[in-house]
Short mmCIF file of C-alpha atoms in Angstrom, two decimals:
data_model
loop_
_atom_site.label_atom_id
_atom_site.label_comp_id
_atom_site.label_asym_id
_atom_site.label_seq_id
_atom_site.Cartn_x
_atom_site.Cartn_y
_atom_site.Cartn_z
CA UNK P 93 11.35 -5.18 26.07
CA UNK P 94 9.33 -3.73 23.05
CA UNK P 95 7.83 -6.73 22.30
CA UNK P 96 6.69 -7.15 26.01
CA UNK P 97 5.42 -3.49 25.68
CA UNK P 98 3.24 -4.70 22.70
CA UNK P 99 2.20 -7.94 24.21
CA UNK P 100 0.69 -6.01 26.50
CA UNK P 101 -0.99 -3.56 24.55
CA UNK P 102 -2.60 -5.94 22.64
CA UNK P 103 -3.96 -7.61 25.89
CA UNK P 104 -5.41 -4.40 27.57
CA UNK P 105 -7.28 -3.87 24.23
CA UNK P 106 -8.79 -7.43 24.23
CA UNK P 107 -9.89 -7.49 27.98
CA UNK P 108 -11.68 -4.08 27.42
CA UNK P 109 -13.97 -6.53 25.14
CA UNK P 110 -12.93 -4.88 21.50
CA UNK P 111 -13.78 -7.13 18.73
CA UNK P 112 -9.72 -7.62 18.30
CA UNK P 113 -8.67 -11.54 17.26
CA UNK P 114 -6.21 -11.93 19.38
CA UNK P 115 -4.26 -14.72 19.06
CA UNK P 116 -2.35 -16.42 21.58
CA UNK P 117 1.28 -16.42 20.70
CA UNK P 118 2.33 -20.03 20.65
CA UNK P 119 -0.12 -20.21 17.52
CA UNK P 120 1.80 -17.84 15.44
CA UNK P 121 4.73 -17.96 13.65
CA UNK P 122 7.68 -15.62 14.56
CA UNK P 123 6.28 -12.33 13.44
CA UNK P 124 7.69 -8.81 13.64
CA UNK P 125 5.75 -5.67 13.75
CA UNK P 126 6.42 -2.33 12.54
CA UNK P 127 5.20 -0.25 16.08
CA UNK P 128 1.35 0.45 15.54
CA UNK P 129 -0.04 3.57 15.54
CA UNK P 130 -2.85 4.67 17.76
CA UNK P 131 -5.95 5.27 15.25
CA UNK P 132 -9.47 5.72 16.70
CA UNK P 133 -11.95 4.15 14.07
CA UNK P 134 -14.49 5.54 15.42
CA UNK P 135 -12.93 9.15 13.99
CA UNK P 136 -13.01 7.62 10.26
CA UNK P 137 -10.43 10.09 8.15
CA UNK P 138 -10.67 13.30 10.62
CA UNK P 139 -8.01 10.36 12.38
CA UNK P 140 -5.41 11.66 10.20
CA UNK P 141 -5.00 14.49 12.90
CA UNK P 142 -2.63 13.25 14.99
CA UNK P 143 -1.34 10.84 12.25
CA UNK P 144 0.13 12.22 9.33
CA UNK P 145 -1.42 15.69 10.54
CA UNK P 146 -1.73 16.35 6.00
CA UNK P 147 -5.30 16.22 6.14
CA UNK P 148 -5.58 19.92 6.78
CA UNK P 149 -3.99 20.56 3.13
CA UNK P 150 -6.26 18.23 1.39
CA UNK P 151 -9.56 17.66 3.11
CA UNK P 152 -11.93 19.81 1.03
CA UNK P 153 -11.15 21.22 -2.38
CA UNK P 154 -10.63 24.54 -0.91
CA UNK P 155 -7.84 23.32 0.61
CA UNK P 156 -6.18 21.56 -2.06
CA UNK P 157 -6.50 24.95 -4.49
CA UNK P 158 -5.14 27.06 -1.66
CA UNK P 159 -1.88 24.25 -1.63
CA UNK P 160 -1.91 23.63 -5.03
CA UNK P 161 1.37 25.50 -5.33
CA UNK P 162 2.74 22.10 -4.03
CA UNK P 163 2.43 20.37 -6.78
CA UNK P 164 5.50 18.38 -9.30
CA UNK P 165 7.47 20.27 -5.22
CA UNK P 166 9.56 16.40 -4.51
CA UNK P 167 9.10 17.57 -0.81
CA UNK P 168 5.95 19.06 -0.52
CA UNK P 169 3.44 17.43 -2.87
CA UNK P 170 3.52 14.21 -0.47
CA UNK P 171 1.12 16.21 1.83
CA UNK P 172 -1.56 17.16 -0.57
CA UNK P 173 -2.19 13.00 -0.38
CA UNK P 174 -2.56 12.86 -3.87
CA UNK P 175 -6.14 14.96 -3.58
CA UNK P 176 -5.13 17.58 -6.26
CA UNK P 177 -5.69 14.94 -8.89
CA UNK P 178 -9.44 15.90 -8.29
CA UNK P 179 -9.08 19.19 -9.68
CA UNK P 180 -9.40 17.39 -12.79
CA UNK P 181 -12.51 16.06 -12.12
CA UNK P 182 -13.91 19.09 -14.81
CA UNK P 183 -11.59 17.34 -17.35
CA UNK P 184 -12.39 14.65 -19.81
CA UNK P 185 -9.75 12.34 -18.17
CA UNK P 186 -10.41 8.27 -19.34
CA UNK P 187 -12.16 7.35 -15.72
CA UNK P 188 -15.23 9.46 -17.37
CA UNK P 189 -14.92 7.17 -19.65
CA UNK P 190 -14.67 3.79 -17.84
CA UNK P 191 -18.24 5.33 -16.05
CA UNK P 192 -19.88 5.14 -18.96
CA UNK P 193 -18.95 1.84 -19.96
CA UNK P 194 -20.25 1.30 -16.85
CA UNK P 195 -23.28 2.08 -17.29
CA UNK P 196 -23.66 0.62 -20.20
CA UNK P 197 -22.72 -2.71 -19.27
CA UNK P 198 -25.08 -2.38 -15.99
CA UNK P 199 -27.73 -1.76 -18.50
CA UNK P 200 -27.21 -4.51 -20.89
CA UNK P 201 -27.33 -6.96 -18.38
CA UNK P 202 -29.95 -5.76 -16.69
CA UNK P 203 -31.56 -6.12 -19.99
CA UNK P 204 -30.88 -9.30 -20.29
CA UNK P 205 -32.53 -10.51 -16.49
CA UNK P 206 -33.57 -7.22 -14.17
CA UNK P 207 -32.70 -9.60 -11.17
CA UNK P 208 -29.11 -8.28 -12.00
CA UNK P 209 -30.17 -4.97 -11.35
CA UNK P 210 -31.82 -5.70 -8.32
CA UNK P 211 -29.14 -7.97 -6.93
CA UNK P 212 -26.55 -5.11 -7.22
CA UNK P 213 -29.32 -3.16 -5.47
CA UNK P 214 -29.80 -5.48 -3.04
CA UNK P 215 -33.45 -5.68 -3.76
CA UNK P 216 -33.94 -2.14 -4.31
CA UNK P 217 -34.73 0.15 -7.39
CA UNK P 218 -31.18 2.54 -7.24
CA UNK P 219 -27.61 2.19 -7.03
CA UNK P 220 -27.39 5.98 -5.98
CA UNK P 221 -25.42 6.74 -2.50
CA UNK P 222 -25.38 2.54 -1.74
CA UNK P 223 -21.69 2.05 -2.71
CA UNK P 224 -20.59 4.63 0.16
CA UNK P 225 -21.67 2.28 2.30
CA UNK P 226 -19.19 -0.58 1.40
CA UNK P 227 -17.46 -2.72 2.63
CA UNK P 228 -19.98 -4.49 4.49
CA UNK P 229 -21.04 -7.49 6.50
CA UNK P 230 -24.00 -8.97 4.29
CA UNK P 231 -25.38 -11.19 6.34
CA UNK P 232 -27.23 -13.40 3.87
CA UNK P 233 -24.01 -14.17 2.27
CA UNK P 234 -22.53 -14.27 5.59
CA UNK P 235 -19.20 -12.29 4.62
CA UNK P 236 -17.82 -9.15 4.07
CA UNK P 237 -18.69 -7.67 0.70
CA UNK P 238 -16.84 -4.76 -1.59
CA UNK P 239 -18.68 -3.54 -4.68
CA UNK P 240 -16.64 -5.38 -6.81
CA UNK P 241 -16.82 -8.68 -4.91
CA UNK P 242 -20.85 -7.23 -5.16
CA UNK P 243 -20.46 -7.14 -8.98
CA UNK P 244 -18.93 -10.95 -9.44
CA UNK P 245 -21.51 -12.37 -6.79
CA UNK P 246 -24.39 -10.97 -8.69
CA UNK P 247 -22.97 -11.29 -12.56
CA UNK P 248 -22.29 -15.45 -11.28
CA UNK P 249 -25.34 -16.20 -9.40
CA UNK P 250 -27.87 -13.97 -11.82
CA UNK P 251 -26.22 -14.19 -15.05
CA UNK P 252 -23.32 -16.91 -14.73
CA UNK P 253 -20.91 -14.88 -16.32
CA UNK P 254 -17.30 -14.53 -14.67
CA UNK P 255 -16.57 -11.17 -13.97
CA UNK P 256 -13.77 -11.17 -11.46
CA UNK P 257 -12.85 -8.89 -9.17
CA UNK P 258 -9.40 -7.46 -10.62
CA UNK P 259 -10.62 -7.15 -14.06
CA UNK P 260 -11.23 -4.52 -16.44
CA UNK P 261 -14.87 -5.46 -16.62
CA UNK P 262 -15.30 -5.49 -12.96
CA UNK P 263 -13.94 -2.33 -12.46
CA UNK P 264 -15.60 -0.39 -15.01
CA UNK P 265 -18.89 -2.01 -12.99
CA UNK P 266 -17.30 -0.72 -10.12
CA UNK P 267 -16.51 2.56 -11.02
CA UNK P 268 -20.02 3.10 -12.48
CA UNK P 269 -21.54 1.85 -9.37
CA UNK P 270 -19.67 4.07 -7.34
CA UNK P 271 -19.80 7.37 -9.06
CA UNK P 272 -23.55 6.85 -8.51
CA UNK P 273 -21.93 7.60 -4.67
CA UNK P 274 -19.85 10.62 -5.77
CA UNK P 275 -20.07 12.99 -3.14
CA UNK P 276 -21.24 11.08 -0.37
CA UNK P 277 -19.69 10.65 2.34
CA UNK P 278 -18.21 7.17 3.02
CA UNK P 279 -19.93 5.45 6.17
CA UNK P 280 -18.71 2.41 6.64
CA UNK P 281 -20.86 1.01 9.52
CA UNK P 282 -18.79 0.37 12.52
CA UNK P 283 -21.58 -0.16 14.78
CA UNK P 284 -21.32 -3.63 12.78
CA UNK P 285 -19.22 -6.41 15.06
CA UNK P 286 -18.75 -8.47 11.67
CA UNK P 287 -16.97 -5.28 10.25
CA UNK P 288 -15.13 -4.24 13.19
CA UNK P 289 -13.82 -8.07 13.26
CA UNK P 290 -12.65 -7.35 9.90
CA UNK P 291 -10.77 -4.00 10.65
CA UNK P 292 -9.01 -5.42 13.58
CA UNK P 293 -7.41 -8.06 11.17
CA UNK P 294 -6.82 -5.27 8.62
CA UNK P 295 -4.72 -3.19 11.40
CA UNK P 296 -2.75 -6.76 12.25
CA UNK P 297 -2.05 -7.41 8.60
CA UNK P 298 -1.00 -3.36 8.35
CA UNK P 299 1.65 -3.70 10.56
CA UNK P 300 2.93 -7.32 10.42
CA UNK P 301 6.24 -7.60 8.55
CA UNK P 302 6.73 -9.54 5.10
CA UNK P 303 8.36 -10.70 2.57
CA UNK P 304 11.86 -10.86 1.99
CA UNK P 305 12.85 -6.98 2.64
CA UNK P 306 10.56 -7.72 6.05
CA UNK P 307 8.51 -4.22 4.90
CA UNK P 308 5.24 -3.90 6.95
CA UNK P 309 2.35 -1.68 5.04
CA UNK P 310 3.16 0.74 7.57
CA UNK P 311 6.68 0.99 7.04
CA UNK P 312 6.01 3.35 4.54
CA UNK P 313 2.42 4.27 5.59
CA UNK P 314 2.98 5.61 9.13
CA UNK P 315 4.67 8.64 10.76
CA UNK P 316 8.19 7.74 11.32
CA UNK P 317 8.52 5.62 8.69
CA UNK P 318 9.06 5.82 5.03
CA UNK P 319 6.18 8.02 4.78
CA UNK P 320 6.66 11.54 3.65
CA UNK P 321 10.30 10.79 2.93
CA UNK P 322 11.30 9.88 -0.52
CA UNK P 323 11.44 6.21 -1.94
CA UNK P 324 13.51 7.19 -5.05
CA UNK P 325 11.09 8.58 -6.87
CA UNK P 326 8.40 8.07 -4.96
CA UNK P 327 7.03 9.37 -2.09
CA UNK P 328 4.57 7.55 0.51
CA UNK P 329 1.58 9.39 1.67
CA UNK P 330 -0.67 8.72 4.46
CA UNK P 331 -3.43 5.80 4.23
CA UNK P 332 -6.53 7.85 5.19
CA UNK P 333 -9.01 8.57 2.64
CA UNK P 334 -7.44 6.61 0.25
CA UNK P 335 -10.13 4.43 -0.49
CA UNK P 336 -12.68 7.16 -1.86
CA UNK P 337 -11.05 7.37 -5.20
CA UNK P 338 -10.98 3.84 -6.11
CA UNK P 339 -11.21 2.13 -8.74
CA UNK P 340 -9.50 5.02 -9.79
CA UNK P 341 -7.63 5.73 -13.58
CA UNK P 342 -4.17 4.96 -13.71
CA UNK P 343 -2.17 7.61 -15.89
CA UNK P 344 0.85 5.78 -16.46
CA UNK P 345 -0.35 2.65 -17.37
CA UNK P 346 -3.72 4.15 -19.34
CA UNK P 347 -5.94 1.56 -17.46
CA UNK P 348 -8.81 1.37 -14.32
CA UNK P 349 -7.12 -0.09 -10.70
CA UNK P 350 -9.51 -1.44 -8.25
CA UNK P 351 -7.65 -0.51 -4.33
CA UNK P 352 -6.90 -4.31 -4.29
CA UNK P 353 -5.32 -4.24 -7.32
CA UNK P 354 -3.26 -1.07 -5.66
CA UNK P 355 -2.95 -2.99 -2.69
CA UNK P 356 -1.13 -5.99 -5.15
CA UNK P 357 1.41 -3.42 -6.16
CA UNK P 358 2.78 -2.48 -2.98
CA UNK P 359 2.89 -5.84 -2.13
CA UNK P 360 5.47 -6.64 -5.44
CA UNK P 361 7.49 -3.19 -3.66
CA UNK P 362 7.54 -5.62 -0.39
CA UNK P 363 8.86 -8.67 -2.09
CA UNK P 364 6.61 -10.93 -1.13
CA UNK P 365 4.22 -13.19 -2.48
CA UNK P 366 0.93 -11.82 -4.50
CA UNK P 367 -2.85 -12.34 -3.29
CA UNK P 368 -5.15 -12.04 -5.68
CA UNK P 369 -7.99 -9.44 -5.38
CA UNK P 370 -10.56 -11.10 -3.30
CA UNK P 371 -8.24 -12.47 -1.31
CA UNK P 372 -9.88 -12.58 2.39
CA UNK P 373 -6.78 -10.33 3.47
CA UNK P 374 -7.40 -8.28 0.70
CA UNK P 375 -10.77 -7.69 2.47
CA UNK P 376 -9.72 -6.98 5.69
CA UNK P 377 -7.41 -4.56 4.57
CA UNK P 378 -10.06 -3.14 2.37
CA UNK P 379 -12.29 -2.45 5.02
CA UNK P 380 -9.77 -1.25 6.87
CA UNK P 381 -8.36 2.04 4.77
CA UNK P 382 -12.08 2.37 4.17
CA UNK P 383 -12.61 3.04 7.74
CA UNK P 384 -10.27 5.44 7.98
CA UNK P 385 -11.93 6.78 4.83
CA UNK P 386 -15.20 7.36 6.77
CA UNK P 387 -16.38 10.78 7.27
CA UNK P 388 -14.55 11.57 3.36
CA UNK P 389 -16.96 11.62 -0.07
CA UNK P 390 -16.96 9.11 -2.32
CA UNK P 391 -14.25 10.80 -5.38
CA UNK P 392 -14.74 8.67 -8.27
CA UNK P 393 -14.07 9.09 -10.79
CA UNK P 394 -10.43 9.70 -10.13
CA UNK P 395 -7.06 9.41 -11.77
CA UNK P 396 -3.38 8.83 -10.14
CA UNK G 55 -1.86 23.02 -15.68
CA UNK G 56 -5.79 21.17 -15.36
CA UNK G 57 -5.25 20.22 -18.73
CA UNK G 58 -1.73 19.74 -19.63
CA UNK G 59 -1.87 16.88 -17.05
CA UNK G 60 -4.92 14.99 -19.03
CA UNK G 61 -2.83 15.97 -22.11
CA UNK G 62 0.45 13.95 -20.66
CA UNK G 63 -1.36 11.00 -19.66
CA UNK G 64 -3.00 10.52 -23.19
CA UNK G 65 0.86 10.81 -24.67
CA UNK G 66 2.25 8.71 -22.39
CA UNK G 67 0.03 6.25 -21.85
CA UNK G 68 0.68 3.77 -23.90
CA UNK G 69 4.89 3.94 -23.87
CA UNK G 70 4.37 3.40 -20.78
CA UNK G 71 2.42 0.60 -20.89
CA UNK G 72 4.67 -1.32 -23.40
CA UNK G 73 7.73 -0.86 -20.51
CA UNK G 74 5.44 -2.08 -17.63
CA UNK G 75 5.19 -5.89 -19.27
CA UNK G 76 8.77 -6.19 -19.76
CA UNK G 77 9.10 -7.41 -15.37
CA UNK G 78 9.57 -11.47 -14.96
CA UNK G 79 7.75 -12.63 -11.40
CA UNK G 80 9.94 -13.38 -8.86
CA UNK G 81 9.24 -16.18 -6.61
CA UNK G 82 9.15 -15.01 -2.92
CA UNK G 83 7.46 -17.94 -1.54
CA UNK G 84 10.09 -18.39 0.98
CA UNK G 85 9.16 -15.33 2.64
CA UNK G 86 6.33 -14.60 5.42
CA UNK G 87 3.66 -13.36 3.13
CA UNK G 88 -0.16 -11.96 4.27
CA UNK G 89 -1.94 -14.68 3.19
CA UNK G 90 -4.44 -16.30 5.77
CA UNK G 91 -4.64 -19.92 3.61
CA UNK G 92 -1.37 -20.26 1.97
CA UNK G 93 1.84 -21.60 3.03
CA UNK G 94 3.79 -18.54 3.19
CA UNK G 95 1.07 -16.82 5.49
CA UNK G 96 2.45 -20.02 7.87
CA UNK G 97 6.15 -19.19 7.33
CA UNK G 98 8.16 -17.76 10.21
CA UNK G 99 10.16 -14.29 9.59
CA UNK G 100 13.92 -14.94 9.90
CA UNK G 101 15.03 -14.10 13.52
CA UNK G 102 18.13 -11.41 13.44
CA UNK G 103 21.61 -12.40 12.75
CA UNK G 104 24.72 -11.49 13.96
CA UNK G 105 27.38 -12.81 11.24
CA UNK G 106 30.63 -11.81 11.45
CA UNK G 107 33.49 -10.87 8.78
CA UNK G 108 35.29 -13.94 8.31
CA UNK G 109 39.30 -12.85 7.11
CA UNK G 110 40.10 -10.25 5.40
CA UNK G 111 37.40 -7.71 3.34
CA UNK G 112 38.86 -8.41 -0.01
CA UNK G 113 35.83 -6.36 -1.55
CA UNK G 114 35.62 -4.96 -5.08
CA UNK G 115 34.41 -1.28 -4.48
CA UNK G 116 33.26 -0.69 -8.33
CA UNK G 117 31.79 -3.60 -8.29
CA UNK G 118 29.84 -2.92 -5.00
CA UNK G 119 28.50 -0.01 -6.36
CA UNK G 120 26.64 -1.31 -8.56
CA UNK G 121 25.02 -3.92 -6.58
CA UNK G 122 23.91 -1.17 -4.10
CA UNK G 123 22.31 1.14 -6.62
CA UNK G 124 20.49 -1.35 -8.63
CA UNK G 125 17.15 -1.83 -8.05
CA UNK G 126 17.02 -5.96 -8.55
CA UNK G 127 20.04 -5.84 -5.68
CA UNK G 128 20.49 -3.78 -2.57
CA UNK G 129 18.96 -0.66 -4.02
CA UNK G 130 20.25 0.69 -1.11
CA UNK G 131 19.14 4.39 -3.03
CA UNK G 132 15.93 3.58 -1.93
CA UNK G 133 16.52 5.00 1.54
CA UNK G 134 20.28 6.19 1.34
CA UNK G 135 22.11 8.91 -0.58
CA UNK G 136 24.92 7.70 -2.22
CA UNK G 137 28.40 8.69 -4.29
CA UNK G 138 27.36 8.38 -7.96
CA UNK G 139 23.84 7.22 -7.53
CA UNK G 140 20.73 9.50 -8.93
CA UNK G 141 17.32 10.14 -7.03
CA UNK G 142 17.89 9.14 -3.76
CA UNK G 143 15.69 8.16 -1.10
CA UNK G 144 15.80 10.31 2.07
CA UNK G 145 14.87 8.12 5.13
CA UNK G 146 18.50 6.54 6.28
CA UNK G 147 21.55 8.33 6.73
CA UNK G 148 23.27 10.06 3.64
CA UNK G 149 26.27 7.58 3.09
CA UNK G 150 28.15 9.61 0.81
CA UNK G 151 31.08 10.08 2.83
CA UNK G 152 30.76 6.78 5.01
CA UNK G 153 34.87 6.10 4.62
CA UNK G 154 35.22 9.29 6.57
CA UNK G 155 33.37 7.82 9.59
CA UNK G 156 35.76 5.84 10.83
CA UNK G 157 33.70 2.59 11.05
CA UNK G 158 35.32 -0.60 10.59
CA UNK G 159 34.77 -3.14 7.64
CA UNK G 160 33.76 -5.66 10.27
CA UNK G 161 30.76 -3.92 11.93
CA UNK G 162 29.35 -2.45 8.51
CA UNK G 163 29.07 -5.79 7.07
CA UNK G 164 27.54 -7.26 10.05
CA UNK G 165 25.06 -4.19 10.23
CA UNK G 166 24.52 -5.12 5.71
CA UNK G 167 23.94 -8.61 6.90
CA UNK G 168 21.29 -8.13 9.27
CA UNK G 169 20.78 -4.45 11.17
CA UNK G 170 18.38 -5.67 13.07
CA UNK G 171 21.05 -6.56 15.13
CA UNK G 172 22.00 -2.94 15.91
CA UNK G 173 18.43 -1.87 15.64
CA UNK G 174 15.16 -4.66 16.33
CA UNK G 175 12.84 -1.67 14.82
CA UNK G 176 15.15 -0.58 11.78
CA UNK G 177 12.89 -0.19 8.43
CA UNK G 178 16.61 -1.71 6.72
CA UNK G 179 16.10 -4.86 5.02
CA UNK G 180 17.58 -8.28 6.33
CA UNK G 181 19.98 -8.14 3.40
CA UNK G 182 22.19 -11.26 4.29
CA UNK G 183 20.10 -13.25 6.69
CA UNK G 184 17.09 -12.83 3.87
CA UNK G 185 19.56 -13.60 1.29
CA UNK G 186 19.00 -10.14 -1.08
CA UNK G 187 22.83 -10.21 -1.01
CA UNK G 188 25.19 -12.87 -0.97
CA UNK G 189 28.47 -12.41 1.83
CA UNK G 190 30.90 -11.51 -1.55
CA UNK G 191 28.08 -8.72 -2.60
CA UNK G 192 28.28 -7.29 1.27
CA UNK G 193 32.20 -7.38 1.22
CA UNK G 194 31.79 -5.54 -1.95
CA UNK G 195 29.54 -2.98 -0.89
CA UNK G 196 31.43 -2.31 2.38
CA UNK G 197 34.70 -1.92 -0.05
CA UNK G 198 32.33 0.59 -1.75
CA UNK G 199 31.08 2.52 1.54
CA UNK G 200 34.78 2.65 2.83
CA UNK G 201 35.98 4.18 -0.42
CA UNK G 202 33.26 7.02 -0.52
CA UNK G 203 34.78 10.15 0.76
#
């Protein structure tokens, strides 16, 4: 009867003419879904009220000092959605580091052909504020582009130099690029039916069960699920505003992670088996978390 | 505490990274994955399965201990509370007196095998009808759950 309930759902969203692929059941495997939540993308992260309900703990810094006390708490540092990290942001944590590099690499081969420069700018003269903009629909290239799927496109075409998304290369690019954004709010455009294409795929592929322990994103991402509850030692938080702080500086392992990369590692917690970052469901489910990053500055650089 | 943070990562960093190379990948190709292009993004999900005891439990309850708290196996920790198991997870039921429940062998291995078919929704893995655990690893486990009072 559930699935009937869904079925159903999913057709009262199509006929009111969203931009939802929906696709007619005899095409599809036998799928199950983890229930979906109701999130308004049009609310960007401020939909976290009436999700997770955390995101009056962490959504300024404010906030997050006034909480702080929940920090190293097993049951209460969950909620602070991992935001006290950026009270290190004063600190000379590696990320500062990797911007640099950045830079420096931006500036070398810009040196080496300017069209580099402009081609990350997309014709223009700054970087500054573009990268709270991504993902988005370029429609010269005629997909859906992330600043690090920016970086390789530009690097091959201008330069023809490899460097893939997923690298440590890439994501020093990336995390120069989008400190150049710190700040700003993210506004990924919406109003875009290319983009909103893209998030409706995202939301399928966050709820559609894989791999062999048959773990949807949301199974520890969404209220009533894992989330909030311990995992061992860990402890899921909610998805929204995620996305600001990547690439962000990974403590334990002393290196940069681009989200996909992040996204990669969950995936190895599901079982099942590994897209690389690029991937076109990577994308989707980029653009997705972005979305309901919206409304939420740009944090990088950050650390986990 | 701003500091001693930065200060930890810098000393752990790289013991930790030495530990992080040490994991083999596991092939999971016969499970639905999220791909749009490969095959796996094609494969079905295994429908729920009722499977029943067959004879008598005949389980090893030290044995299914083990099994349930490792992480490679049922790591059923990850969710449950368990006798003799550290840092569990806190989203199923604490199991740490399951023999006192009064459930029989036959319907805990069948829930093991596949809850699903108590529960369509249940976050509980598949174990036996997505082949995590093998029918003499559920026998053991139940021997295990019985025996924790």
């Amino acid at each position: 009867m559930r699935l009937n309930i869904r079925t159903l759902a999913l057709a009262v969203v199509a006929s009111l003419g969203s931009a939802a692929t929906v696709i007619a059941a005899g095409d599809e495997p036998y799928r199950e879904h983890y229930p979906q939540a109701r999130i308004d993308p049009a609310r960007g992260v401020n939909g976290d009220i009436g999700f997770s309900d955390t995101l009056p703990y962490w959504r300024n810094e404010e906030e997050v000092e006034r909480n702080a006390k929940w920090v190293g708490d097993p049951n209460e540092q969950w909620k602070l959605n991992w935001k006290f990290m950026d009270l290190d942001r004063i600190d000379l944590h590696p990320g500062h580091l990797a911007v640099d590099e950045g830079e420096a690499m931006v500036a070398k081969f810009a040196k080496r052909n300017p069209a580099f420069f402009s081609c990350l700018a997309e014709g223009g003269a700054k970087l500054d504020g573009l990268a709270a903009a991504y993902p988005k629909h370029d429609a010269a290239l005629g997909r859906i582009v992330t600043v690090e799927s920016r970086i390789e496109h530009c690097a091959k075409t201008v330069l023809n130099e490899d460097i893939r998304q997923g690298t440590p290369p890439n994501n020093k690019i990336a995390v120069y690029f989008k400190s150049l954004s710190a700040g700003t709010p993210i506004r990924v455009n919406i109003g875009d039916g290319k983009v909103m294409e893209a998030y409706r795929r995202g939301e399928k592929l966050f709820y559609v069960k894989t791999g062999q322990l048959n773990f949807a994103c949301a199974s520890c991402h969404v209220p009533g699920s894992i989330m909030g509850h311990k995992l061992r030692g860990e402890t899921p938080t909610t998805p929204f505003a995620d996305a600001a702080h990547y690439p962000t500086y990974r403590t334990p392992v002393g290196a940069l992670e681009s989200i996909q990369e992040r996204f990669a590692r969950c995936l190895g917690q599901m079982r099942t088996v590994q897209i690389k970052p690029g991937d076109p469901a990577f994308v989707d489910l980029e653009v997705f978390m972005t979305v309901l990053s919206n409304g939420y500055p740009v944090s990088v650089p950050s650390a986990r | 505490m701003k500091t001693t943070s930065g200060i930890v990562a810098i000393l752990l960093g790289p013991v930790l990274v030495l530990s992080a190379g040490a994991q083999a990948p596991a092939d999971y190709s016969a499970y639905p994955c999220l791909s749009y292009t490969l095959p796996c993004g094609k494969i079905a999900t295994r429908k729920p399965q009722t499977k029943t005891l067959a004879g008598a439990l005949d389980g090893n309850a030290e044995r299914g201990r083990q099994i349930a708290q490792a992480r490679d196996k049922g790591n059923c920790l990850a969710c449950h509370v368990m006798k003799g198991g550290a840092q569990p997870g806190t989203r199923g039921p604490d199991l740490s007196h399951y023999g006192n429940a009064g459930r029989s062998d036959a319907e805990t291995y069948t829930a093991i095998h596949d809850m699903r078919t108590r529960n369509p929704e249940t976050l509980m893995p598949p174990f036996g009808t997505n082949e995590i655990l093998s029918d003499l690893d559920i026998r053991d486990i139940v021997a295990f759950l019985q025996a924790s009072k």
